[in-house]
């Protein structure tokens, strides 16, 4: 992952902050996937999730699926909808086109958190070394989360999910 492609994370008072920067592709999603898996199994779960995409320049369907899995986690834990900040019009078009506005509170503005609420020490999350099989399972989970959002996504991504399942078996 280059310096421009970063996943930054902080947990402050059980509020989980994600700052995703650069080109967000399945090829560099293993760190995010691993972090989400750890958060889901953590004994002290996040009580709120905030995601900042303002410095993201590209996001693929796997990453969108990882975001959808975060939203599903919040829903399962009966937490408020995650808040997602994005000022990138192309990314916003994709988010709304895939109906993520149903699962997130999307704020199309720069992140303006009160000075006391900004996580000072965000940790950079490193990519994990996934085998081809593990990477395939990550892509499958992400796309399954996307198609679980609504029927439109199901129609769009079901053929890919079926193909991935077939290849992984």
Short mmCIF file of C-alpha atoms in Angstrom, two decimals:
data_model
loop_
_atom_site.label_atom_id
_atom_site.label_comp_id
_atom_site.label_asym_id
_atom_site.label_seq_id
_atom_site.Cartn_x
_atom_site.Cartn_y
_atom_site.Cartn_z
CA UNK A 1 0.00 0.00 0.00
CA UNK A 2 1.49 3.34 -0.96
CA UNK A 3 1.42 6.37 1.32
CA UNK A 4 -1.57 7.67 -0.61
CA UNK A 5 -3.61 4.53 0.05
CA UNK A 6 -4.19 4.49 3.77
CA UNK A 7 -6.57 3.10 6.28
CA UNK A 8 -6.44 5.07 9.50
CA UNK A 9 -8.36 3.96 12.57
CA UNK A 10 -9.01 5.18 16.09
CA UNK A 11 -11.35 4.16 18.87
CA UNK A 12 -12.29 6.92 21.29
CA UNK A 13 -14.87 6.17 23.99
CA UNK A 14 -16.11 3.20 21.93
CA UNK A 15 -16.66 5.39 18.87
CA UNK A 16 -14.79 3.88 15.94
CA UNK A 17 -13.32 6.32 13.43
CA UNK A 18 -12.13 5.22 9.99
CA UNK A 19 -10.31 7.52 7.58
CA UNK A 20 -9.88 5.91 4.16
CA UNK A 21 -7.54 7.63 1.71
CA UNK A 22 -6.44 7.11 -1.88
CA UNK A 23 -7.50 4.30 -4.21
CA UNK A 24 -9.55 1.77 -2.28
CA UNK A 25 -9.37 -1.49 -4.22
CA UNK A 26 -9.76 -5.16 -3.36
CA UNK A 27 -6.00 -5.51 -3.82
CA UNK A 28 -5.42 -3.34 -0.72
CA UNK A 29 -8.55 -4.24 1.28
CA UNK A 30 -7.12 -7.00 3.48
CA UNK A 31 -6.21 -4.60 6.31
CA UNK A 32 -9.73 -3.15 6.37
CA UNK A 33 -11.29 -6.61 6.20
CA UNK A 34 -9.14 -7.85 9.08
CA UNK A 35 -9.98 -4.76 11.16
CA UNK A 36 -13.72 -5.20 10.58
CA UNK A 37 -13.51 -8.90 11.51
CA UNK A 38 -11.69 -8.00 14.74
CA UNK A 39 -14.23 -5.28 15.58
CA UNK A 40 -17.14 -7.71 15.06
CA UNK A 41 -15.64 -10.19 17.49
CA UNK A 42 -14.43 -7.63 20.07
CA UNK A 43 -15.81 -7.99 23.60
CA UNK A 44 -16.33 -4.20 23.78
CA UNK A 45 -17.97 -3.33 20.46
CA UNK A 46 -18.09 0.09 18.88
CA UNK A 47 -21.10 2.11 20.00
CA UNK A 48 -20.87 4.42 16.97
CA UNK A 49 -19.05 4.27 13.62
CA UNK A 50 -17.75 7.28 11.66
CA UNK A 51 -16.12 6.88 8.24
CA UNK A 52 -14.27 9.67 6.43
CA UNK A 53 -13.94 9.14 2.66
CA UNK A 54 -13.03 12.76 1.87
CA UNK A 55 -9.51 11.79 0.80
CA UNK A 56 -10.53 8.69 -1.12
CA UNK A 57 -9.96 9.04 -4.88
CA UNK A 58 -11.49 5.71 -5.99
CA UNK A 59 -13.51 2.95 -4.35
CA UNK A 60 -14.33 -0.44 -5.85
CA UNK A 61 -17.25 -2.75 -5.11
CA UNK A 62 -15.25 -4.86 -2.64
CA UNK A 63 -14.55 -1.81 -0.49
CA UNK A 64 -18.19 -0.69 -0.80
CA UNK A 65 -19.13 -4.18 0.38
CA UNK A 66 -16.80 -3.84 3.38
CA UNK A 67 -18.59 -0.58 4.23
CA UNK A 68 -21.94 -2.39 3.84
CA UNK A 69 -20.74 -5.07 6.27
CA UNK A 70 -19.89 -2.32 8.78
CA UNK A 71 -23.42 -0.95 8.40
CA UNK A 72 -24.88 -4.44 8.85
CA UNK A 73 -22.81 -4.88 12.01
CA UNK A 74 -24.23 -1.62 13.41
CA UNK A 75 -27.74 -2.73 12.55
CA UNK A 76 -27.25 -6.15 14.18
CA UNK A 77 -25.89 -4.46 17.33
CA UNK A 78 -28.86 -2.03 17.30
CA UNK A 79 -26.47 0.92 16.98
CA UNK A 80 -27.19 4.17 15.16
CA UNK A 81 -26.55 4.20 11.41
CA UNK A 82 -22.85 4.79 10.75
CA UNK A 83 -21.97 8.30 9.63
CA UNK A 84 -20.08 8.55 6.35
CA UNK A 85 -18.42 11.78 5.20
CA UNK A 86 -17.65 12.19 1.50
CA UNK A 87 -17.17 15.25 -0.69
CA UNK A 88 -16.07 13.27 -3.78
CA UNK A 89 -18.91 13.48 -6.32
CA UNK A 90 -17.93 10.29 -8.20
CA UNK A 91 -17.74 8.31 -4.97
CA UNK A 92 -21.03 9.82 -3.76
CA UNK A 93 -22.72 8.85 -7.03
CA UNK A 94 -21.56 5.27 -6.46
CA UNK A 95 -22.65 5.25 -2.79
CA UNK A 96 -26.13 6.54 -3.67
CA UNK A 97 -26.34 4.32 -6.77
CA UNK A 98 -25.74 1.25 -4.60
CA UNK A 99 -28.26 2.54 -2.01
CA UNK A 100 -25.75 2.95 0.80
CA UNK A 101 -27.79 5.98 1.87
CA UNK A 102 -30.27 3.41 3.24
CA UNK A 103 -27.60 2.02 5.59
CA UNK A 104 -25.51 5.14 6.33
CA UNK A 105 -26.04 8.72 7.26
CA UNK A 106 -24.09 10.20 4.33
CA UNK A 107 -22.82 13.73 4.86
CA UNK A 108 -21.50 15.35 1.69
CA UNK A 109 -19.25 17.78 3.52
CA UNK A 110 -15.73 17.87 4.89
CA UNK A 111 -15.33 16.22 8.26
CA UNK A 112 -16.01 18.85 10.87
CA UNK A 113 -15.69 17.19 14.20
CA UNK A 114 -15.36 19.32 17.29
CA UNK A 115 -11.68 19.64 18.33
CA UNK A 116 -12.23 17.46 21.40
CA UNK A 117 -13.82 14.71 19.27
CA UNK A 118 -11.11 14.32 16.64
CA UNK A 119 -9.00 11.23 17.29
CA UNK A 120 -5.49 12.58 17.73
CA UNK A 121 -3.62 9.33 17.29
CA UNK A 122 -5.13 7.45 14.39
CA UNK A 123 -3.36 4.18 13.75
CA UNK A 124 -2.39 3.21 10.22
CA UNK A 125 -3.79 -0.24 9.45
CA UNK A 126 -1.39 -2.41 7.49
CA UNK A 127 -2.42 -4.79 4.73
CA UNK A 128 -2.61 -8.42 5.80
CA UNK A 129 -0.95 -11.15 3.79
CA UNK A 130 -3.98 -13.07 2.56
CA UNK A 131 -3.69 -16.23 0.51
CA UNK A 132 -5.62 -16.33 -2.77
CA UNK A 133 -8.31 -18.35 -0.98
CA UNK A 134 -8.57 -15.82 1.89
CA UNK A 135 -8.73 -12.93 -0.56
CA UNK A 136 -11.47 -14.72 -2.49
CA UNK A 137 -13.46 -15.26 0.72
CA UNK A 138 -13.04 -11.55 1.60
CA UNK A 139 -14.33 -10.48 -1.84
CA UNK A 140 -17.25 -12.93 -1.51
CA UNK A 141 -18.19 -11.63 1.99
CA UNK A 142 -18.00 -8.02 0.82
CA UNK A 143 -20.21 -8.61 -2.21
CA UNK A 144 -22.65 -10.69 -0.16
CA UNK A 145 -23.02 -7.70 2.21
CA UNK A 146 -23.67 -5.47 -0.82
CA UNK A 147 -26.40 -7.65 -2.24
CA UNK A 148 -27.98 -8.07 1.19
CA UNK A 149 -28.65 -4.30 1.21
CA UNK A 150 -31.45 -4.40 -1.37
CA UNK A 151 -32.95 -6.12 -4.42
CA UNK A 152 -31.27 -3.74 -6.91
CA UNK A 153 -27.82 -4.74 -5.64
CA UNK A 154 -28.90 -8.38 -5.51
CA UNK A 155 -29.74 -8.28 -9.22
CA UNK A 156 -26.44 -6.55 -10.00
CA UNK A 157 -24.05 -8.62 -7.88
CA UNK A 158 -25.69 -12.08 -7.62
CA UNK A 159 -23.89 -13.41 -10.75
CA UNK A 160 -20.52 -12.33 -9.30
CA UNK A 161 -21.33 -13.86 -5.89
CA UNK A 162 -22.40 -17.12 -7.56
CA UNK A 163 -19.19 -17.20 -9.61
CA UNK A 164 -17.02 -16.49 -6.55
CA UNK A 165 -18.77 -19.24 -4.56
CA UNK A 166 -18.23 -21.67 -7.43
CA UNK A 167 -14.53 -20.79 -7.67
CA UNK A 168 -13.99 -21.05 -3.91
CA UNK A 169 -15.54 -24.54 -3.67
#
